[in-house]
Amino acid sequence: MTHWQCRQLHSIASQHVNQRLLQQWRVLFLHMHTPTSRNLPTAAAATRSSTRRAFSSCSCKADKRSTAQVVETTTAGTDAFYSTSTIEAKRAAKRRIPLHISSQIDKSILSPQAISSAVTILSHLDAKETDLAWKAFEQLPRDSESSPGPRTIIQRMLASLRADIRNDPKNHQLVLHNRRLNSLLSYVRSTRLYLDENEFRIVLELLDRLDQLERAEVMLRTMGTYCDQPATQRTYNKLAAAYLRRIKESNGQSRRYLNKLETLIHSLDEQNITPDVVTFNVLLTAYGRMGRLKDVEAVFLDMEKHGITPNDRTFNIALDINGKVKGGGGGDVGNLERRLSNVLASVESGLSPDIIAYATTIRNAVLKRDMAAAERTLKAMVGKGILPNEYVYAHLVLGYVETGDVEKAHTVIQLMRKAPNALQPTAHLYGPLIQAYARTHEYKKAYQVLSEMMDQGIPANLTTYTILASMFVHSPTHEEPSKAIQVLRSLWKLTDDQEPLDRPALTMLIEAHGVAGARDLEWDPGWSFDEEPNEEEEEEEEKEQFEKEQNELSRRELHALGVQQSYAAIAHPDHLAHTALLTAYARLNMPENAWQFWTTLKSKETVLNTFHYNALIMGLVQSVEWYPKAAQVFQEMVDEKVTPDIATFDLMIYGAYSAGDLEAVQRFWRMDERPRPKESTNLSTTTTTTTTTADATSSSSPVPLIRSYYYALHAMVAGKDLQGAHDVFREFKSLSLSSMPASATLWTHFIHKLYHDLK
C-alpha cells in the first residue's frame, strides 16, 4: 500500500514531467526539427518515467517539507541528468558522424532565442499585426554565427509582403515595401536559408510590381545567391511577363522592353531550358501589340520546331492578332492570315470556342466596322448556349455608335438588362452613347440617357463627368462653360489622389476655362486681389469705371490661372493638351503667354503638328503688334514641312488684312498649298465665266470662311488685279451656300456688292 504522501509526490513529479514534455513537443511541431533533435526529448521522457516509477513505489513517511525537498532535488537531478546525458550523447554521435555532417546537424537545432523570436513573429502575423511582425523580424541577427530562425518565418513574411503589395496597386507605400523586401533578402543572404524556385519567382513578381525591373534582372543572373534550386522556364516566364506589361504601344519605351524580352527568350537555349507554351504566348502578345506581324508568323514556326501545342490562350491571342491584320493582302500578310487560320482551326478542332474567343471575334468585327459579322458571331455564341458578358455588350455599343446607329446602341443596353442576361449596365457602356448624342448636338437625348443611368442607381465615373462637361462647354447656352468648370473642379476637391483628374478631364477643364474667360463669365476659385481703388483720389464715376475694368481683368486672369493650373496637373501632356492650352490663351487674348509656352515646347523638341501651329497663329493674329510673329511662325511651318490646312490660311489672311498687309493677303491666296474646293481647282485663270452650280462642292471639300473671300477680293481690287478678283469671285460662286451658317449672309452681301462695283 502506497503512502498518501508518496502518492502526492508521484502526482507532483508526474505533472512536472508532463509539462516539460508538452512544451518540447509544441516546439518540435512548430519548427519541424530534424530527427536527431526529436530523439533528445524522448530520452528525457524515459528518464523522468523511471524516476516517476521509483517515487510511486516509495512507502516512506515524510512530512510536507521533506516531500517538497525530494521533489525539488529529484527534479533538479533529472534536469542535470538530462543535460549531461544529452551532451554525452551528442559528443558520442559526433565521434561517429563526419565533421561536415555534424556541423549541419548543429545548424538545424534552434537556439532558445531563435525559438522565442519565431514565436513572436508568427503570433503577430496570425493577429494581423503586420507592422509589429516586421519590427520583430528586422531585429533578428543577421550574422552567420547566430542561430537563424526556421524557414517558415521567411515563407510567412514573404507571403505577408506579397499580400500588402497586391493591396497597394498604386504603390502609395512604395518606400516601405522596398525596405521590407530588402530586409527579407538581406536575411536570406546572411543566414543562407535559401528560397526555393517558387519563392524566388514571387520575389521577381514583387520587384516587377515595385517597378524595380533592373534589380529583378540582376537577381535572375545571380540566382544562386538567393535560391538553392535551378531556374526553370517558369522563372524566365515571370520576368518575360514583367517585360510584356510594359509593352503597350509602338514607341521607344516599348521597343526597348521588346528587345529585352527577345534577348531573354533567346537565352533559354544557352541555359538548356526548353520554352513552354506560356513563353511563346508572351512573345506572340508582344509582337501583336507592336504590330510586328512578320515576327508573329516566325513565333508560330518556332513553336512547331519545339513541338509546342497551342492552347486556348494561344487561340485567343491569334484571334486578337487576326483582328489587326489588314485582310486580302498578299505576301507576308497573306501568309500570316493563312497561318492564323491554321492555328485557329487546329485549336477549334480540340475544343469549342469559349467566351473569350467569341468576345474577341466580335471585337475584331467592330474594329473593322463590320457590324453584320459581329451580329452573326453573337447569334452563333447564343446558339452555343454562351451568354454575352459586359465585354461583348460594350463592344457592340461602341460599334453601333461608331457606325452612326446610336439608337441601336441604346437598344443593346436596354436588352442586356432583360432575361436571360439580366446584366447591370455600367457607366462605361453609357459613356459612348451619351457622347454620341452630344457630338451630334442632340443634348436633350444625351441628358435623357444620363438621367436613365442615374435612375438605375449606376454611379457616374470620371469619363461620364468629362462627357457632361464637354456638353456644357459646347452647348450654345451662354452660362454652360461655368457649369463644366464647377463639375470637374468639384471632383478635384473630393479626391486625395495624386492625379485627381485624368488627362482628358484636365484637357476639357483647360478648354472650359478658355471659353468661359472669352465670354467673361465669373469664376470664384477662392482667391482675392489686394489692390483696391483709392476712394479719396477718385470721383465716384471714375471709381465705378475702374472697378469694372479691374473686375474684367481679374476674371480673365483668374481663368488664365485656372488654365495653367489644369495643364500643370497633367502628368504627361499629349498633343491635345498642348493644343487646348494654346487655344485657351488665344481665346483669353494672351499672345505673350501663348508665345512663351510655344518657346517651351520648341526647347523640349516637341513634335508639333498643324493643330498646334493653328492654335498659336489664332492667338497671334488677333493683335497687329503680334502679326509679324504669326507670319514668322507660318513660314517656319512651311519650312518644317508641316502642311497648312484651310484654317491656317483663313487665320493668316485675316491677320494680314487686319494689319493692312494686302500684298500678303494676295500672296497667301495664290499659294499652291492653299486647299481649294474641288470644282475650282481646274478652272482656267483666263476664263471669266462664273459657275453657279449650287452643289458643285462636295461636303467633304475644304471650304474657307466666307470672310476670307471678302478679304481676298478686297485685296485684289485694291491692288488693281482684276483677273485675281474674277478668280476669287468665281471660286466663291462654286460654293454651296445652302450649307453655310447664318453668319455668312452678311459677308456674302459684301462680296456681291464689292464685285458689282468692280464691274
mmCIF file of C-alpha atoms in Angstrom, residues 379-568:
data_model
loop_
_atom_site.group_PDB
_atom_site.id
_atom_site.type_symbol
_atom_site.label_atom_id
_atom_site.label_comp_id
_atom_site.label_asym_id
_atom_site.label_seq_id
_atom_site.Cartn_x
_atom_site.Cartn_y
_atom_site.Cartn_z
ATOM 1 C CA LYS A 379 -26.025 34.755 -82.836
ATOM 2 C CA ALA A 380 -23.650 31.770 -83.028
ATOM 3 C CA MET A 381 -22.489 32.452 -79.493
ATOM 4 C CA VAL A 382 -26.007 32.448 -78.074
ATOM 5 C CA GLY A 383 -26.800 29.348 -80.152
ATOM 6 C CA LYS A 384 -23.987 27.524 -78.315
ATOM 7 C CA GLY A 385 -25.616 28.426 -75.014
ATOM 8 C CA ILE A 386 -22.968 31.044 -74.115
ATOM 9 C CA LEU A 387 -24.496 34.261 -72.837
ATOM 10 C CA PRO A 388 -22.751 37.544 -73.720
ATOM 11 C CA ASN A 389 -20.902 39.334 -70.931
ATOM 12 C CA GLU A 390 -20.312 43.031 -70.318
ATOM 13 C CA TYR A 391 -17.258 42.980 -72.603
ATOM 14 C CA VAL A 392 -19.340 41.801 -75.566
ATOM 15 C CA TYR A 393 -22.092 44.344 -74.949
ATOM 16 C CA ALA A 394 -19.571 47.158 -74.534
ATOM 17 C CA HIS A 395 -18.065 46.484 -77.958
ATOM 18 C CA LEU A 396 -21.467 46.176 -79.602
ATOM 19 C CA VAL A 397 -22.455 49.563 -78.168
ATOM 20 C CA LEU A 398 -19.179 51.082 -79.340
ATOM 21 C CA GLY A 399 -19.567 49.536 -82.797
ATOM 22 C CA TYR A 400 -23.069 50.876 -83.335
ATOM 23 C CA VAL A 401 -22.025 54.306 -82.056
ATOM 24 C CA GLU A 402 -19.033 54.456 -84.398
ATOM 25 C CA THR A 403 -21.129 53.400 -87.385
ATOM 26 C CA GLY A 404 -23.728 56.060 -86.603
ATOM 27 C CA ASP A 405 -26.542 53.791 -85.403
ATOM 28 C CA VAL A 406 -26.888 55.421 -81.980
ATOM 29 C CA GLU A 407 -30.458 54.266 -81.435
ATOM 30 C CA LYS A 408 -29.430 50.628 -81.894
ATOM 31 C CA ALA A 409 -26.601 51.141 -79.412
ATOM 32 C CA HIS A 410 -29.177 52.338 -76.905
ATOM 33 C CA THR A 411 -31.311 49.256 -77.634
ATOM 34 C CA VAL A 412 -28.351 46.960 -76.864
ATOM 35 C CA ILE A 413 -28.029 48.479 -73.381
ATOM 36 C CA GLN A 414 -31.724 48.030 -72.740
ATOM 37 C CA LEU A 415 -31.641 44.375 -73.919
ATOM 38 C CA MET A 416 -28.751 43.368 -71.687
ATOM 39 C CA ARG A 417 -30.839 44.245 -68.624
ATOM 40 C CA LYS A 418 -33.540 41.741 -69.566
ATOM 41 C CA ALA A 419 -33.611 37.964 -69.011
ATOM 42 C CA PRO A 420 -31.815 35.700 -69.556
ATOM 43 C CA ASN A 421 -28.820 38.043 -69.334
ATOM 44 C CA ALA A 422 -30.081 40.298 -66.536
ATOM 45 C CA LEU A 423 -26.810 42.245 -66.547
ATOM 46 C CA GLN A 424 -26.491 45.632 -64.915
ATOM 47 C CA PRO A 425 -25.029 48.209 -67.336
ATOM 48 C CA THR A 426 -22.139 50.324 -66.143
ATOM 49 C CA ALA A 427 -21.086 53.877 -66.775
ATOM 50 C CA HIS A 428 -18.554 52.539 -69.301
ATOM 51 C CA LEU A 429 -21.424 51.366 -71.521
ATOM 52 C CA TYR A 430 -23.471 54.536 -71.180
ATOM 53 C CA GLY A 431 -20.482 56.832 -71.783
ATOM 54 C CA PRO A 432 -20.099 56.306 -75.566
ATOM 55 C CA LEU A 433 -23.875 56.611 -76.007
ATOM 56 C CA ILE A 434 -24.055 59.931 -74.163
ATOM 57 C CA GLN A 435 -21.029 61.203 -76.054
ATOM 58 C CA ALA A 436 -22.544 60.187 -79.405
ATOM 59 C CA TYR A 437 -25.672 62.262 -78.756
ATOM 60 C CA ALA A 438 -23.537 65.181 -77.576
ATOM 61 C CA ARG A 439 -21.403 65.104 -80.731
ATOM 62 C CA THR A 440 -24.491 65.375 -82.910
ATOM 63 C CA HIS A 441 -25.729 68.251 -80.711
ATOM 64 C CA GLU A 442 -28.688 66.192 -79.524
ATOM 65 C CA TYR A 443 -28.217 67.446 -75.984
ATOM 66 C CA LYS A 444 -31.768 66.609 -74.916
ATOM 67 C CA LYS A 445 -31.266 62.913 -75.731
ATOM 68 C CA ALA A 446 -27.866 62.965 -74.069
ATOM 69 C CA TYR A 447 -29.387 64.294 -70.858
ATOM 70 C CA GLN A 448 -32.173 61.708 -71.089
ATOM 71 C CA VAL A 449 -29.643 58.854 -71.296
ATOM 72 C CA LEU A 450 -27.702 60.334 -68.391
ATOM 73 C CA SER A 451 -30.919 60.542 -66.387
ATOM 74 C CA GLU A 452 -31.733 56.918 -67.287
ATOM 75 C CA MET A 453 -28.355 55.837 -65.987
ATOM 76 C CA MET A 454 -28.795 57.750 -62.721
ATOM 77 C CA ASP A 455 -32.319 56.371 -62.199
ATOM 78 C CA GLN A 456 -30.895 52.834 -62.227
ATOM 79 C CA GLY A 457 -28.510 53.723 -59.436
ATOM 80 C CA ILE A 458 -25.465 53.496 -61.699
ATOM 81 C CA PRO A 459 -22.815 55.874 -60.370
ATOM 82 C CA ALA A 460 -21.210 58.145 -62.917
ATOM 83 C CA ASN A 461 -17.469 57.766 -63.364
ATOM 84 C CA LEU A 462 -14.885 60.342 -64.352
ATOM 85 C CA THR A 463 -15.457 59.647 -68.057
ATOM 86 C CA THR A 464 -19.163 60.387 -67.638
ATOM 87 C CA TYR A 465 -18.449 63.671 -65.886
ATOM 88 C CA THR A 466 -15.939 64.615 -68.577
ATOM 89 C CA ILE A 467 -18.566 63.991 -71.271
ATOM 90 C CA LEU A 468 -21.050 66.060 -69.264
ATOM 91 C CA ALA A 469 -18.507 68.881 -69.007
ATOM 92 C CA SER A 470 -17.944 68.700 -72.758
ATOM 93 C CA MET A 471 -21.682 69.114 -73.284
ATOM 94 C CA PHE A 472 -21.643 72.195 -71.062
ATOM 95 C CA VAL A 473 -18.711 73.711 -72.949
ATOM 96 C CA HIS A 474 -20.086 73.163 -76.454
ATOM 97 C CA SER A 475 -23.696 73.935 -75.626
ATOM 98 C CA PRO A 476 -24.977 77.198 -77.157
ATOM 99 C CA THR A 477 -26.254 78.364 -73.761
ATOM 100 C CA HIS A 478 -24.099 81.240 -72.515
ATOM 101 C CA GLU A 479 -23.532 80.123 -68.929
ATOM 102 C CA GLU A 480 -22.709 76.456 -69.612
ATOM 103 C CA PRO A 481 -18.855 76.648 -69.542
ATOM 104 C CA SER A 482 -19.014 77.759 -65.918
ATOM 105 C CA LYS A 483 -21.002 74.617 -65.091
ATOM 106 C CA ALA A 484 -18.306 72.490 -66.730
ATOM 107 C CA ILE A 485 -15.700 74.126 -64.504
ATOM 108 C CA GLN A 486 -17.896 73.572 -61.462
ATOM 109 C CA VAL A 487 -18.419 69.856 -62.252
ATOM 110 C CA LEU A 488 -14.770 68.998 -62.855
ATOM 111 C CA ARG A 489 -13.322 71.123 -60.077
ATOM 112 C CA SER A 490 -15.769 69.682 -57.561
ATOM 113 C CA LEU A 491 -14.339 66.234 -58.399
ATOM 114 C CA TRP A 492 -10.847 67.649 -57.971
ATOM 115 C CA LYS A 493 -11.667 68.704 -54.401
ATOM 116 C CA LEU A 494 -13.297 65.398 -53.447
ATOM 117 C CA THR A 495 -10.285 63.173 -54.074
ATOM 118 C CA ASP A 496 -6.892 62.895 -52.424
ATOM 119 C CA ASP A 497 -5.174 61.064 -55.281
ATOM 120 C CA GLN A 498 -2.011 62.482 -56.775
ATOM 121 C CA GLU A 499 -3.774 62.715 -60.147
ATOM 122 C CA PRO A 500 -7.351 63.595 -59.154
ATOM 123 C CA LEU A 501 -8.472 64.115 -62.748
ATOM 124 C CA ASP A 502 -7.168 62.172 -65.716
ATOM 125 C CA ARG A 503 -5.690 63.740 -68.839
ATOM 126 C CA PRO A 504 -8.959 64.021 -70.849
ATOM 127 C CA ALA A 505 -10.752 65.631 -67.887
ATOM 128 C CA LEU A 506 -7.966 68.167 -67.303
ATOM 129 C CA THR A 507 -7.790 68.922 -71.032
ATOM 130 C CA MET A 508 -11.530 69.586 -71.020
ATOM 131 C CA LEU A 509 -11.089 71.826 -67.961
ATOM 132 C CA ILE A 510 -8.483 73.867 -69.871
ATOM 133 C CA GLU A 511 -10.948 74.333 -72.730
ATOM 134 C CA ALA A 512 -13.758 75.260 -70.322
ATOM 135 C CA HIS A 513 -11.637 77.970 -68.696
ATOM 136 C CA GLY A 514 -10.671 79.323 -72.114
ATOM 137 C CA VAL A 515 -14.279 79.536 -73.340
ATOM 138 C CA ALA A 516 -15.554 80.960 -70.047
ATOM 139 C CA GLY A 517 -12.781 83.553 -69.982
ATOM 140 C CA ALA A 518 -13.509 84.591 -73.566
ATOM 141 C CA ARG A 519 -17.156 85.086 -72.613
ATOM 142 C CA ASP A 520 -16.170 86.992 -69.469
ATOM 143 C CA LEU A 521 -18.008 84.560 -67.185
ATOM 144 C CA GLU A 522 -17.443 84.697 -63.468
ATOM 145 C CA TRP A 523 -15.455 82.054 -61.636
ATOM 146 C CA ASP A 524 -14.537 82.347 -57.978
ATOM 147 C CA PRO A 525 -11.742 79.973 -57.007
ATOM 148 C CA GLY A 526 -11.466 81.489 -53.548
ATOM 149 C CA TRP A 527 -8.618 83.827 -54.484
ATOM 150 C CA SER A 528 -8.671 87.595 -53.963
ATOM 151 C CA PHE A 529 -6.718 90.611 -55.150
ATOM 152 C CA ASP A 530 -5.140 93.002 -52.702
ATOM 153 C CA GLU A 531 -5.319 96.054 -54.934
ATOM 154 C CA GLU A 532 -8.188 98.389 -54.113
ATOM 155 C CA PRO A 533 -9.031 101.701 -55.816
ATOM 156 C CA ASN A 534 -8.275 104.819 -53.748
ATOM 157 C CA GLU A 535 -11.680 106.369 -52.945
ATOM 158 C CA GLU A 536 -10.216 109.655 -51.727
ATOM 159 C CA GLU A 537 -8.449 110.454 -55.027
ATOM 160 C CA GLU A 538 -11.121 109.387 -57.499
ATOM 161 C CA GLU A 539 -14.592 110.556 -58.238
ATOM 162 C CA GLU A 540 -17.484 108.109 -57.882
ATOM 163 C CA GLU A 541 -17.980 107.686 -61.625
ATOM 164 C CA GLU A 542 -14.281 107.119 -62.267
ATOM 165 C CA LYS A 543 -14.176 104.696 -59.345
ATOM 166 C CA GLU A 544 -17.011 102.599 -60.783
ATOM 167 C CA GLN A 545 -15.293 102.514 -64.168
ATOM 168 C CA PHE A 546 -12.018 101.483 -62.545
ATOM 169 C CA GLU A 547 -13.726 98.710 -60.594
ATOM 170 C CA LYS A 548 -15.432 97.483 -63.746
ATOM 171 C CA GLU A 549 -12.142 97.314 -65.645
ATOM 172 C CA GLN A 550 -10.459 95.694 -62.663
ATOM 173 C CA ASN A 551 -13.173 93.036 -62.401
ATOM 174 C CA GLU A 552 -12.958 92.307 -66.117
ATOM 175 C CA LEU A 553 -9.199 91.962 -65.914
ATOM 176 C CA SER A 554 -9.484 89.804 -62.830
ATOM 177 C CA ARG A 555 -11.887 87.383 -64.482
ATOM 178 C CA ARG A 556 -9.578 86.899 -67.429
ATOM 179 C CA GLU A 557 -6.566 86.423 -65.195
ATOM 180 C CA LEU A 558 -8.445 84.037 -62.929
ATOM 181 C CA HIS A 559 -9.363 81.837 -65.879
ATOM 182 C CA ALA A 560 -5.778 82.044 -67.127
ATOM 183 C CA LEU A 561 -4.589 80.805 -63.738
ATOM 184 C CA GLY A 562 -7.155 78.018 -63.927
ATOM 185 C CA VAL A 563 -5.844 77.066 -67.371
ATOM 186 C CA GLN A 564 -2.239 76.973 -66.151
ATOM 187 C CA GLN A 565 -3.128 75.021 -63.026
ATOM 188 C CA SER A 566 -5.038 72.404 -65.032
ATOM 189 C CA TYR A 567 -2.222 71.947 -67.539
ATOM 190 C CA ALA A 568 0.365 71.651 -64.751
#
